[in-house]
Tab-separated table of C-alpha atoms (C1' of nucleotides) in Angstrom:
chain	number	residue	atom	x	y	z
A	5	MET	CA	145.319	58.762	120.574
A	6	LYS	CA	143.778	58.876	124.036
A	7	SER	CA	145.891	61.357	125.968
A	8	LYS	CA	145.123	64.890	124.980
A	9	PRO	CA	146.173	66.941	127.968
A	10	PRO	CA	142.913	67.893	129.660
A	11	VAL	CA	143.858	71.508	130.153
A	12	SER	CA	145.076	74.280	127.878
A	13	THR	CA	147.163	73.282	124.790
A	14	PRO	CA	146.960	76.960	123.990
A	15	ALA	CA	146.387	77.555	120.302
A	16	GLU	CA	144.982	74.204	119.195
A	17	GLY	CA	142.255	71.765	120.242
A	18	ARG	CA	140.853	74.348	122.632
A	19	ARG	CA	137.562	75.626	121.450
A	20	PRO	CA	137.595	79.333	122.084
A	21	TYR	CA	135.200	80.878	124.529
A	22	HIS	CA	133.804	83.126	121.878
A	23	HIS	CA	132.404	81.497	118.816
A	24	GLY	CA	133.130	84.288	116.412
A	25	ALA	CA	130.245	83.874	114.029
A	26	LEU	CA	127.544	82.418	116.196
A	27	ARG	CA	124.734	84.432	114.735
A	28	GLU	CA	125.240	83.004	111.271
A	29	ALA	CA	125.944	79.554	112.671
A	30	LEU	CA	122.611	79.543	114.489
A	31	ILE	CA	120.719	80.560	111.380
A	32	ASP	CA	122.485	77.837	109.401
A	33	ALA	CA	121.731	75.251	112.061
A	34	THR	CA	118.079	76.247	112.059
A	35	GLU	CA	117.816	75.914	108.304
A	36	GLN	CA	119.376	72.520	108.512
A	37	LEU	CA	117.082	71.418	111.312
A	38	LEU	CA	114.020	72.620	109.420
A	39	ALA	CA	115.178	70.748	106.351
A	40	GLU	CA	115.615	67.546	108.332
A	41	GLN	CA	112.733	67.633	110.783
A	42	GLY	CA	110.327	70.233	109.496
A	43	LEU	CA	108.936	73.114	111.449
A	44	GLU	CA	107.447	70.907	114.162
A	45	GLY	CA	110.917	69.568	114.863
A	46	PHE	CA	112.361	72.956	115.631
A	47	SER	CA	113.499	73.903	119.117
A	48	LEU	CA	115.891	76.532	120.333
A	49	ARG	CA	117.737	74.005	122.442
A	50	GLU	CA	118.282	71.647	119.542
A	51	VAL	CA	119.635	74.477	117.438
A	52	ALA	CA	122.009	75.452	120.239
A	53	ARG	CA	123.116	71.836	120.523
A	54	ARG	CA	123.871	71.689	116.813
A	55	ALA	CA	125.850	74.890	116.986
A	56	GLY	CA	127.797	73.425	119.912
A	57	VAL	CA	126.766	76.146	122.276
A	58	SER	CA	124.862	76.425	125.540
A	59	PRO	CA	121.054	76.735	125.405
A	60	ALA	CA	121.158	80.314	126.587
A	61	ALA	CA	123.626	81.525	123.994
A	62	PRO	CA	121.126	82.255	121.214
A	63	MET	CA	119.368	84.788	123.409
A	64	HIS	CA	122.276	87.195	123.070
A	65	HIS	CA	121.794	87.383	119.339
A	66	PHE	CA	118.070	87.019	118.874
A	67	GLY	CA	116.357	87.816	122.135
A	68	ASP	CA	114.116	84.801	121.932
A	69	ALA	CA	113.108	81.907	119.715
A	70	ARG	CA	110.857	84.030	117.557
A	71	GLY	CA	113.749	86.355	116.881
A	72	LEU	CA	115.812	83.513	115.494
A	73	LEU	CA	112.985	82.178	113.383
A	74	THR	CA	112.327	85.653	112.057
A	75	ALA	CA	115.938	85.955	110.933
A	76	VAL	CA	115.637	82.585	109.191
A	77	ALA	CA	112.438	83.688	107.483
A	78	VAL	CA	114.130	86.826	106.204
A	79	ARG	CA	116.710	84.702	104.447
A	80	ALA	CA	114.007	82.419	103.100
A	81	PHE	CA	111.998	85.261	101.584
A	82	GLU	CA	115.176	86.595	100.055
A	83	GLU	CA	115.953	83.273	98.493
A	84	LEU	CA	112.424	83.012	97.151
A	85	ALA	CA	112.661	86.500	95.690
A	86	SER	CA	115.984	85.656	94.062
A	87	ARG	CA	114.552	82.573	92.465
A	88	LEU	CA	111.574	84.474	91.133
A	89	GLU	CA	113.868	87.142	89.737
A	90	ALA	CA	116.067	84.534	88.089
A	91	ALA	CA	113.031	82.850	86.538
A	92	ASP	CA	111.846	86.194	85.295
A	93	ALA	CA	115.226	86.981	83.783
A	94	ALA	CA	115.177	83.647	81.936
A	95	SER	CA	111.859	84.429	80.288
A	96	ASP	CA	111.254	85.676	76.774
A	97	GLY	CA	110.157	88.998	78.228
A	98	ARG	CA	106.485	88.655	77.477
A	99	ARG	CA	104.223	88.736	80.504
A	100	ARG	CA	102.744	85.386	79.784
A	101	ASP	CA	106.079	83.668	79.860
A	102	ARG	CA	107.348	85.692	82.783
A	103	LEU	CA	104.337	84.694	84.823
A	104	ARG	CA	104.434	81.034	84.042
A	105	ARG	CA	108.128	80.772	84.805
A	106	GLN	CA	107.799	82.623	88.063
A	107	GLY	CA	104.872	80.429	89.022
A	108	LEU	CA	106.841	77.278	88.440
A	109	ALA	CA	109.840	78.654	90.305
A	110	TYR	CA	107.592	79.539	93.224
A	111	VAL	CA	106.130	76.069	93.504
A	112	ARG	CA	109.513	74.448	93.179
A	113	PHE	CA	110.868	76.543	95.990
A	114	ALA	CA	107.993	75.536	98.266
A	115	LEU	CA	108.370	71.847	97.474
A	116	GLU	CA	112.133	71.837	97.849
A	117	ARG	CA	112.118	73.672	101.179
A	118	PRO	CA	108.987	72.493	102.968
A	119	GLY	CA	110.184	73.362	106.464
A	120	LEU	CA	111.182	76.863	105.475
A	121	TYR	CA	108.012	77.373	103.497
A	122	ASP	CA	105.886	76.364	106.466
A	123	LEU	CA	107.762	78.850	108.602
A	124	MET	CA	107.302	81.742	106.205
A	125	PHE	CA	103.539	81.594	106.537
A	126	ARG	CA	103.164	80.573	110.179
A	127	ALA	CA	102.492	84.051	111.449
A	128	ALA	CA	102.575	83.133	115.136
A	129	LYS	CA	106.196	82.041	114.897
A	130	LEU	CA	107.415	85.257	113.317
A	131	ASP	CA	107.639	88.882	114.249
A	132	TRP	CA	106.212	90.753	111.310
A	133	GLU	CA	107.043	94.056	112.952
A	134	THR	CA	110.669	93.399	112.043
A	135	ALA	CA	111.663	95.732	109.233
A	136	GLU	CA	113.947	93.228	107.486
A	137	LEU	CA	111.149	90.697	107.306
A	138	GLN	CA	108.755	93.216	105.868
A	139	VAL	CA	111.307	94.220	103.264
A	140	ALA	CA	112.129	90.664	102.256
A	141	GLY	CA	108.462	89.633	102.088
A	142	HIS	CA	107.671	92.746	100.119
A	143	ARG	CA	110.433	92.037	97.631
A	144	ALA	CA	109.217	88.490	97.013
A	145	PHE	CA	105.598	89.499	96.684
A	146	TRP	CA	106.238	92.338	94.276
A	147	THR	CA	108.460	90.321	92.040
A	148	MET	CA	105.286	88.550	90.976
A	149	ALA	CA	102.791	91.322	91.673
A	150	GLY	CA	104.902	93.743	89.651
A	151	LEU	CA	103.620	92.040	86.518
A	152	PHE	CA	100.234	93.604	87.202
A	153	ALA	CA	100.731	96.859	89.065
A	154	LYS	CA	103.253	99.418	90.296
A	155	PRO	CA	104.788	98.269	93.581
A	156	ALA	CA	103.428	99.817	96.741
A	157	PRO	CA	105.987	100.948	99.320
A	158	PRO	CA	107.130	98.367	101.913
A	159	GLY	CA	104.752	98.134	104.849
A	160	ASP	CA	101.822	98.888	102.590
A	161	MET	CA	99.537	95.865	102.381
A	162	THR	CA	97.987	96.779	99.055
A	163	ARG	CA	97.288	93.640	97.060
A	164	PRO	CA	96.257	94.097	93.428
A	165	PRO	CA	93.439	91.654	92.600
A	166	ALA	CA	95.370	89.975	89.794
A	167	ALA	CA	98.272	89.392	92.177
A	168	VAL	CA	95.927	87.936	94.759
A	169	VAL	CA	94.711	85.453	92.190
A	170	VAL	CA	98.173	84.437	91.110
A	171	TRP	CA	99.492	84.171	94.632
A	172	SER	CA	96.446	82.185	95.728
A	173	LEU	CA	97.033	79.780	92.864
A	174	VAL	CA	100.676	79.075	93.478
A	175	HIS	CA	100.423	79.173	97.249
A	176	GLY	CA	97.332	76.975	97.266
A	177	PHE	CA	98.915	74.460	94.925
A	178	SER	CA	102.075	74.362	97.000
A	179	ARG	CA	100.249	73.914	100.283
A	180	LEU	CA	97.990	71.177	98.958
A	181	ALA	CA	100.986	69.338	97.572
A	182	LEU	CA	102.987	69.728	100.790
A	183	ASP	CA	100.062	68.609	102.919
A	184	GLY	CA	99.629	65.453	100.874
A	185	GLN	CA	96.314	66.396	99.312
A	186	LEU	CA	97.474	65.972	95.745
A	187	GLY	CA	98.632	62.413	96.166
A	188	PRO	CA	101.718	60.759	97.613
A	189	LEU	CA	104.883	62.762	97.137
A	190	GLU	CA	106.980	59.842	96.001
A	191	ASP	CA	104.826	58.888	93.051
A	192	SER	CA	104.350	61.968	91.022
A	193	THR	CA	106.301	64.835	89.750
A	194	PHE	CA	104.338	67.868	90.741
A	195	ASP	CA	105.955	69.812	87.955
A	196	ALA	CA	103.844	67.917	85.473
A	197	LEU	CA	100.649	68.354	87.454
A	198	PHE	CA	101.430	72.036	87.818
A	199	GLN	CA	101.938	72.519	84.119
A	200	ILE	CA	98.601	71.048	83.060
A	201	SER	CA	96.581	72.744	85.757
A	202	VAL	CA	97.793	75.918	87.424
A	203	GLY	CA	100.328	76.653	84.710
A	204	ASP	CA	97.683	76.814	82.018
A	205	VAL	CA	95.577	79.213	84.035
A	206	LEU	CA	98.602	81.427	84.625
A	207	ASP	CA	99.049	81.525	80.876
A	208	ALA	CA	95.541	82.833	80.473
A	209	ILE	CA	95.964	85.416	83.218
A	210	GLY	CA	99.298	86.534	81.819
A	211	GLN	CA	97.867	87.217	78.380
A	212	ASP	CA	98.239	90.902	77.567
B	29	MET	CA	73.465	77.810	150.534
B	30	LYS	CA	76.647	76.399	151.979
B	31	SER	CA	75.657	73.038	153.434
B	32	LYS	CA	75.172	70.483	150.737
B	33	PRO	CA	75.730	67.135	152.464
B	34	PRO	CA	79.201	66.068	151.346
B	35	VAL	CA	78.189	62.491	150.610
B	36	SER	CA	75.501	60.832	148.501
B	37	THR	CA	72.167	62.690	148.055
B	38	PRO	CA	71.373	59.850	145.709
B	39	ALA	CA	69.579	61.061	142.620
B	40	GLU	CA	70.586	64.737	142.528
B	41	GLY	CA	73.757	66.830	142.760
B	42	ARG	CA	75.878	63.735	142.357
B	43	ARG	CA	77.622	63.627	139.087
B	44	PRO	CA	77.372	60.080	137.881
B	45	TYR	CA	80.438	57.979	137.458
B	46	HIS	CA	79.648	57.391	133.832
B	47	HIS	CA	79.272	60.417	131.669
B	48	GLY	CA	76.833	58.929	129.213
B	49	ALA	CA	77.833	60.812	126.093
B	50	LEU	CA	81.488	61.527	126.648
B	51	ARG	CA	82.547	60.850	123.107
B	52	GLU	CA	80.350	63.587	121.704
B	53	ALA	CA	81.142	65.879	124.607
B	54	LEU	CA	84.870	65.593	123.889
B	55	ILE	CA	84.396	66.387	120.233
B	56	ASP	CA	82.267	69.379	121.143
B	57	ALA	CA	84.822	70.583	123.659
B	58	THR	CA	87.576	70.279	121.080
B	59	GLU	CA	85.643	72.300	118.535
B	60	GLN	CA	85.058	74.951	121.118
B	61	LEU	CA	88.679	75.014	122.145
B	62	LEU	CA	89.849	75.281	118.540
B	63	ALA	CA	87.406	78.124	117.995
B	64	GLU	CA	88.720	79.983	121.032
B	65	GLN	CA	92.431	79.270	120.952
B	66	GLY	CA	93.186	77.932	117.511
B	67	LEU	CA	94.992	74.734	116.736
B	68	GLU	CA	98.108	75.695	118.692
B	69	GLY	CA	95.963	76.022	121.804
B	70	PHE	CA	94.717	72.460	121.648
B	71	SER	CA	95.712	69.902	124.235
B	72	LEU	CA	94.121	66.658	125.264
B	73	ARG	CA	94.270	67.650	128.904
B	74	GLU	CA	92.502	70.942	128.329
B	75	VAL	CA	89.751	69.192	126.419
B	76	ALA	CA	89.335	66.712	129.263
B	77	ARG	CA	89.184	69.603	131.711
B	78	ARG	CA	86.440	71.258	129.721
B	79	ALA	CA	84.456	68.057	129.562
B	80	GLY	CA	84.853	67.741	133.338
B	81	VAL	CA	86.627	64.455	133.115
B	82	SER	CA	90.011	63.025	134.083
B	83	PRO	CA	92.919	63.394	131.635
B	84	ALA	CA	92.956	59.693	130.892
B	85	ALA	CA	89.278	59.418	130.038
B	86	PRO	CA	89.546	60.394	126.363
B	87	MET	CA	91.828	57.442	125.689
B	88	HIS	CA	88.934	55.023	126.082
B	89	HIS	CA	87.116	56.619	123.186
B	90	PHE	CA	89.868	57.739	120.872
B	91	GLY	CA	93.004	55.829	121.710
B	92	ASP	CA	95.154	58.934	121.621
B	93	ALA	CA	95.124	62.620	120.835
B	94	ARG	CA	95.310	62.072	117.093
B	95	GLY	CA	92.248	59.890	117.290
B	96	LEU	CA	90.246	62.687	118.836
B	97	LEU	CA	91.484	65.255	116.342
B	98	THR	CA	90.681	62.898	113.512
B	99	ALA	CA	87.105	62.577	114.726
B	100	VAL	CA	86.855	66.352	114.877
B	101	ALA	CA	88.237	66.657	111.358
B	102	VAL	CA	85.655	64.204	110.078
B	103	ARG	CA	82.897	66.445	111.342
B	104	ALA	CA	84.636	69.490	109.886
B	105	PHE	CA	84.905	67.986	106.404
B	106	GLU	CA	81.268	66.996	106.639
B	107	GLU	CA	80.260	70.514	107.526
B	108	LEU	CA	82.333	71.892	104.668
B	109	ALA	CA	80.740	69.429	102.260
B	110	SER	CA	77.273	70.372	103.474
B	111	ARG	CA	77.964	74.023	102.950
B	112	LEU	CA	79.257	73.421	99.446
B	113	GLU	CA	76.200	71.337	98.651
B	114	ALA	CA	73.907	74.016	99.983
B	115	ALA	CA	75.669	76.673	97.916
B	116	ASP	CA	75.359	74.464	94.880
B	117	ALA	CA	71.662	73.937	95.479
B	118	ALA	CA	71.133	77.697	95.711
B	119	SER	CA	72.706	78.260	92.297
B	120	ASP	CA	70.943	78.819	89.012
B	121	GLY	CA	72.142	75.433	87.873
B	122	ARG	CA	74.671	76.628	85.367
B	123	ARG	CA	78.214	75.557	86.055
B	124	ARG	CA	79.525	79.048	86.199
B	125	ASP	CA	77.151	80.017	88.962
B	126	ARG	CA	77.534	76.729	90.775
B	127	LEU	CA	81.298	77.159	90.851
B	128	ARG	CA	81.325	80.730	92.016
B	129	ARG	CA	78.872	80.043	94.811
B	130	GLN	CA	80.764	77.008	95.982
B	131	GLY	CA	83.990	78.962	95.915
B	132	LEU	CA	82.563	81.699	98.078
B	133	ALA	CA	81.054	79.181	100.475
B	134	TYR	CA	84.423	77.442	100.746
B	135	VAL	CA	86.295	80.602	101.638
B	136	ARG	CA	83.648	81.656	104.121
B	137	PHE	CA	83.896	78.337	105.873
B	138	ALA	CA	87.664	78.652	106.176
B	139	LEU	CA	87.490	82.190	107.518
B	140	GLU	CA	84.706	81.455	109.969
B	141	ARG	CA	86.372	78.358	111.416
B	142	PRO	CA	90.094	79.055	111.305
B	143	GLY	CA	91.055	76.552	113.987
B	144	LEU	CA	89.119	73.755	112.321
B	145	TYR	CA	90.414	74.690	108.922
B	146	ASP	CA	94.001	74.572	110.127
B	147	LEU	CA	93.371	71.139	111.558
B	148	MET	CA	91.885	69.731	108.363
B	149	PHE	CA	95.104	70.310	106.469
B	150	ARG	CA	97.695	69.633	109.166
B	151	ALA	CA	98.403	66.098	108.076
B	152	ALA	CA	100.655	65.235	111.031
B	153	LYS	CA	97.795	65.764	113.471
B	154	LEU	CA	95.386	63.441	111.676
B	155	ASP	CA	95.191	59.796	110.837
B	156	TRP	CA	94.322	59.677	107.159
B	157	GLU	CA	94.105	55.903	107.276
B	158	THR	CA	90.796	56.329	109.072
B	159	ALA	CA	87.982	55.384	106.714
B	160	GLU	CA	85.544	58.011	107.987
B	161	LEU	CA	88.063	60.755	107.363
B	162	GLN	CA	88.739	59.550	103.847
B	163	VAL	CA	85.032	59.454	103.140
B	164	ALA	CA	84.347	62.909	104.538
B	165	GLY	CA	87.325	64.436	102.747
B	166	HIS	CA	86.318	62.720	99.548
B	167	ARG	CA	82.783	64.037	99.791
B	168	ALA	CA	83.944	67.619	100.261
B	169	PHE	CA	86.480	67.433	97.464
B	170	TRP	CA	84.126	65.921	94.940
B	171	THR	CA	81.359	68.351	95.632
B	172	MET	CA	83.551	70.874	93.839
B	173	ALA	CA	85.495	68.521	91.613
B	174	GLY	CA	82.244	66.951	90.399
B	175	LEU	CA	81.707	70.055	88.296
B	176	PHE	CA	84.569	68.900	86.078
B	177	ALA	CA	84.742	65.121	86.176
B	178	LYS	CA	83.069	61.930	87.330
B	179	PRO	CA	83.953	61.245	90.984
B	180	ALA	CA	86.622	58.670	91.629
B	181	PRO	CA	85.918	56.119	94.366
B	182	PRO	CA	86.920	57.066	97.929
B	183	GLY	CA	90.567	56.301	98.624
B	184	ASP	CA	91.458	57.119	95.050
B	185	MET	CA	93.633	60.214	94.942
B	186	THR	CA	92.783	61.166	91.364
B	187	ARG	CA	92.657	64.924	91.009
B	188	PRO	CA	91.289	66.304	87.735
B	189	PRO	CA	93.434	69.260	86.648
B	190	ALA	CA	90.531	71.695	86.605
B	191	ALA	CA	89.695	70.689	90.163
B	192	VAL	CA	93.299	71.174	91.219
B	193	VAL	CA	93.158	74.699	89.875
B	194	VAL	CA	89.924	75.545	91.609
B	195	TRP	CA	90.969	73.998	94.878
B	196	SER	CA	94.342	75.732	94.735
B	197	LEU	CA	92.584	79.034	94.225
B	198	VAL	CA	90.135	78.816	97.079
B	199	HIS	CA	92.532	77.081	99.438
B	200	GLY	CA	95.348	79.483	98.640
B	201	PHE	CA	93.121	82.506	99.095
B	202	SER	CA	91.822	81.157	102.398
B	203	ARG	CA	95.255	80.386	103.750
B	204	LEU	CA	96.721	83.733	102.758
B	205	ALA	CA	93.804	85.500	104.391
B	206	LEU	CA	94.039	83.409	107.568
B	207	ASP	CA	97.778	83.899	107.789
B	208	GLY	CA	97.417	87.663	107.575
B	209	GLN	CA	99.003	88.042	104.160
B	210	LEU	CA	96.048	89.845	102.602
B	211	GLY	CA	95.932	92.601	105.162
B	212	PRO	CA	94.578	92.934	108.683
B	213	LEU	CA	91.474	90.907	109.309
B	214	GLU	CA	89.603	93.659	111.083
B	215	ASP	CA	89.699	96.143	108.242
B	216	SER	CA	88.418	94.410	105.213
B	217	THR	CA	85.690	92.117	104.224
B	218	PHE	CA	87.374	89.341	102.381
B	219	ASP	CA	84.148	88.622	100.574
B	220	ALA	CA	84.673	91.729	98.506
B	221	LEU	CA	88.304	90.959	97.787
B	222	PHE	CA	87.331	87.430	96.846
B	223	GLN	CA	84.675	88.588	94.418
B	224	ILE	CA	86.940	90.873	92.409
B	225	SER	CA	89.867	88.484	92.305
B	226	VAL	CA	89.392	84.766	92.715
B	227	GLY	CA	85.667	84.930	92.029
B	228	ASP	CA	86.170	86.410	88.592
B	229	VAL	CA	88.649	83.725	87.637
B	230	LEU	CA	86.270	81.029	88.830
B	231	ASP	CA	83.681	82.551	86.493
B	232	ALA	CA	86.043	82.131	83.587
B	233	ILE	CA	86.902	78.577	84.539
B	234	GLY	CA	83.249	77.679	85.048
B	235	GLN	CA	82.279	78.855	81.575
B	236	ASP	CA	80.907	75.920	79.599
C	1	DT	C1'	62.871	37.738	139.113
C	2	DG	C1'	67.461	37.292	141.029
C	3	DT	C1'	72.041	36.724	140.931
C	4	DA	C1'	76.950	36.015	139.337
C	5	DC	C1'	80.125	37.852	136.629
C	6	DA	C1'	82.426	39.865	132.557
C	7	DT	C1'	82.896	44.070	130.458
C	8	DC	C1'	82.921	48.786	129.986
C	9	DA	C1'	83.943	53.631	131.232
C	10	DG	C1'	85.659	56.115	134.369
C	11	DT	C1'	89.465	57.892	138.345
C	12	DG	C1'	93.608	60.172	139.905
C	13	DA	C1'	98.299	59.782	140.837
C	14	DA	C1'	102.530	59.314	138.707
C	15	DC	C1'	106.127	58.992	134.993
C	16	DG	C1'	109.238	60.962	132.091
C	17	DC	C1'	109.963	64.355	128.829
C	18	DG	C1'	111.809	68.493	126.555
C	19	DC	C1'	110.989	72.968	126.384
C	20	DG	C1'	112.034	78.425	126.687
C	21	DT	C1'	113.893	81.289	129.667
C	22	DT	C1'	116.382	83.228	133.859
C	23	DC	C1'	120.282	83.810	136.663
C	24	DA	C1'	124.724	84.631	138.558
C	25	DC	C1'	128.864	83.987	136.602
C	26	DT	C1'	133.258	84.300	133.686
C	27	DG	C1'	136.386	84.646	129.821
C	28	DA	C1'	137.690	87.590	125.951
C	29	DT	C1'	137.707	91.823	123.471
C	30	DG	C1'	138.170	96.518	122.475
C	31	DT	C1'	138.668	101.260	123.757
C	32	DA	C1'	140.336	105.558	126.283
C	33	DC	C1'	144.038	107.687	128.011
D	21	DT	C1'	153.166	100.796	124.256
D	22	DG	C1'	150.704	99.658	128.440
D	23	DT	C1'	147.109	99.406	131.317
D	24	DA	C1'	142.408	99.968	133.444
D	25	DC	C1'	137.998	99.022	132.673
D	26	DA	C1'	133.501	98.690	130.389
D	27	DT	C1'	131.240	95.826	127.394
D	28	DC	C1'	130.252	91.884	124.992
D	29	DA	C1'	129.459	86.900	124.284
D	30	DG	C1'	129.549	83.050	126.312
D	31	DT	C1'	128.564	79.094	130.398
D	32	DG	C1'	125.863	75.730	132.839
D	33	DA	C1'	122.711	74.894	136.380
D	34	DA	C1'	118.175	75.601	137.619
D	35	DC	C1'	113.186	76.983	137.356
D	36	DG	C1'	108.717	76.057	136.327
D	37	DC	C1'	105.728	74.436	133.019
D	38	DG	C1'	102.269	71.528	130.708
D	39	DC	C1'	102.121	67.826	128.103
D	40	DG	C1'	100.585	62.720	126.467
D	41	DT	C1'	100.371	58.551	128.269
D	42	DT	C1'	100.541	54.585	131.689
D	43	DC	C1'	98.992	52.201	135.591
D	44	DA	C1'	96.419	49.956	139.109
D	45	DC	C1'	92.099	50.747	140.520
D	46	DT	C1'	86.854	51.103	140.999
D	47	DG	C1'	82.051	52.055	140.086
D	48	DA	C1'	78.279	51.013	136.933
D	49	DT	C1'	76.124	48.377	133.408
D	50	DG	C1'	74.423	44.599	130.938
D	51	DT	C1'	74.028	39.747	130.020
D	52	DA	C1'	73.452	34.598	130.830
D	53	DC	C1'	71.192	31.420	133.240
DNA sequence: TGTACATCAGTGAACGCGCGTTCACTGATGTAC
DNA sequence: TGTACATCAGTGAACGCGCGTTCACTGATGTAC
């Protein structure tokens, strides 16, 4: 069990010089790290360690730490958008129901992925010039905002007032919950609190 | 101009060994630093530098960096509470007007003091066991929440649903604006955006 | 009023840390002919 | 089918940084008698 020959053994036991799928592996490792330690726990070196690669390796794929985090945020916005779309598809088709379901899905996403959610709105850690990020953020935003207005093209920062209200509600609720301002996380199910507070207001806003 | 005697000159030009009001000076320096560089720019050492004192000096007054930040947050919550109270006092006395004015005052505070506002909700940087912080936070919260329910005692995390909605709205709006999600800061006056979006919903909620 | 002494509020050097990034390099891959 | 060579994707050591905190210390203050 102890005597693996220290050199070669050509096709087995030798980790290859090239990783093969390092880019994806680094993004996965970052997501995992954020899930475990939160955004404050992130470091490029730790991610490299988890991917089993030297600290300089990530640079080849992302340029710098912000580049990696931006790629992670793109995925996160895409997942958020997908969840909102799925919630919408599960609705009865009336705006009121579509809105309430999307609102709940939004809050659940934030509470289930606190590290990712922090990242998505920490502007200094991201490069919002990146086209993919703009597209993914745009898609998520307009999944909800589309209930109130025709989507603006990506890159356009137009924010219909009704969408600002709805986004403020769900984002504010999520942030307050995540930051511990709505009581200890372990005690309460925020779903219930959401339903009797923000959810009811969404109902009113969603009325045709 | 060049020949100040290098030693003594008893009562003048000698900075005294004891500062006299270091505690306040450190809090002031921190507020200034947060205003200039934001929360990410904060460091204990930089604050000590600005107060003209050795890096270890703050420990005597605050124990550690969190202690200092907590003291700063106490002041910040007090200022927020004062502004909400002032807005309330300027109202016509009807709940609808009281709520809308408080909401606007809240958002203005957040946008005028971004570094402080970040700090107030970054739980990891603060010690929420500190009684003064609980009291100050409680006072600010219940200035708004008092429009909907009888205040709970400090330390109690009860959050009336209507207050959760209102707080989510103004906090969410503030955060989105600060994080650049409502468009570039330099272009727009957020007051106007607030009035036609969140403000109108507050009106509806404040209706008796 | 004077004096001893405990206590308080500072100093400044040092510790130990982990970080992002740079650098010169090397091993592997893929492409042109 | 083989071979030269450019390019790509890694290594691992090192750089330089600023940080929060600790430590042994000292100067100033205030209190007891």
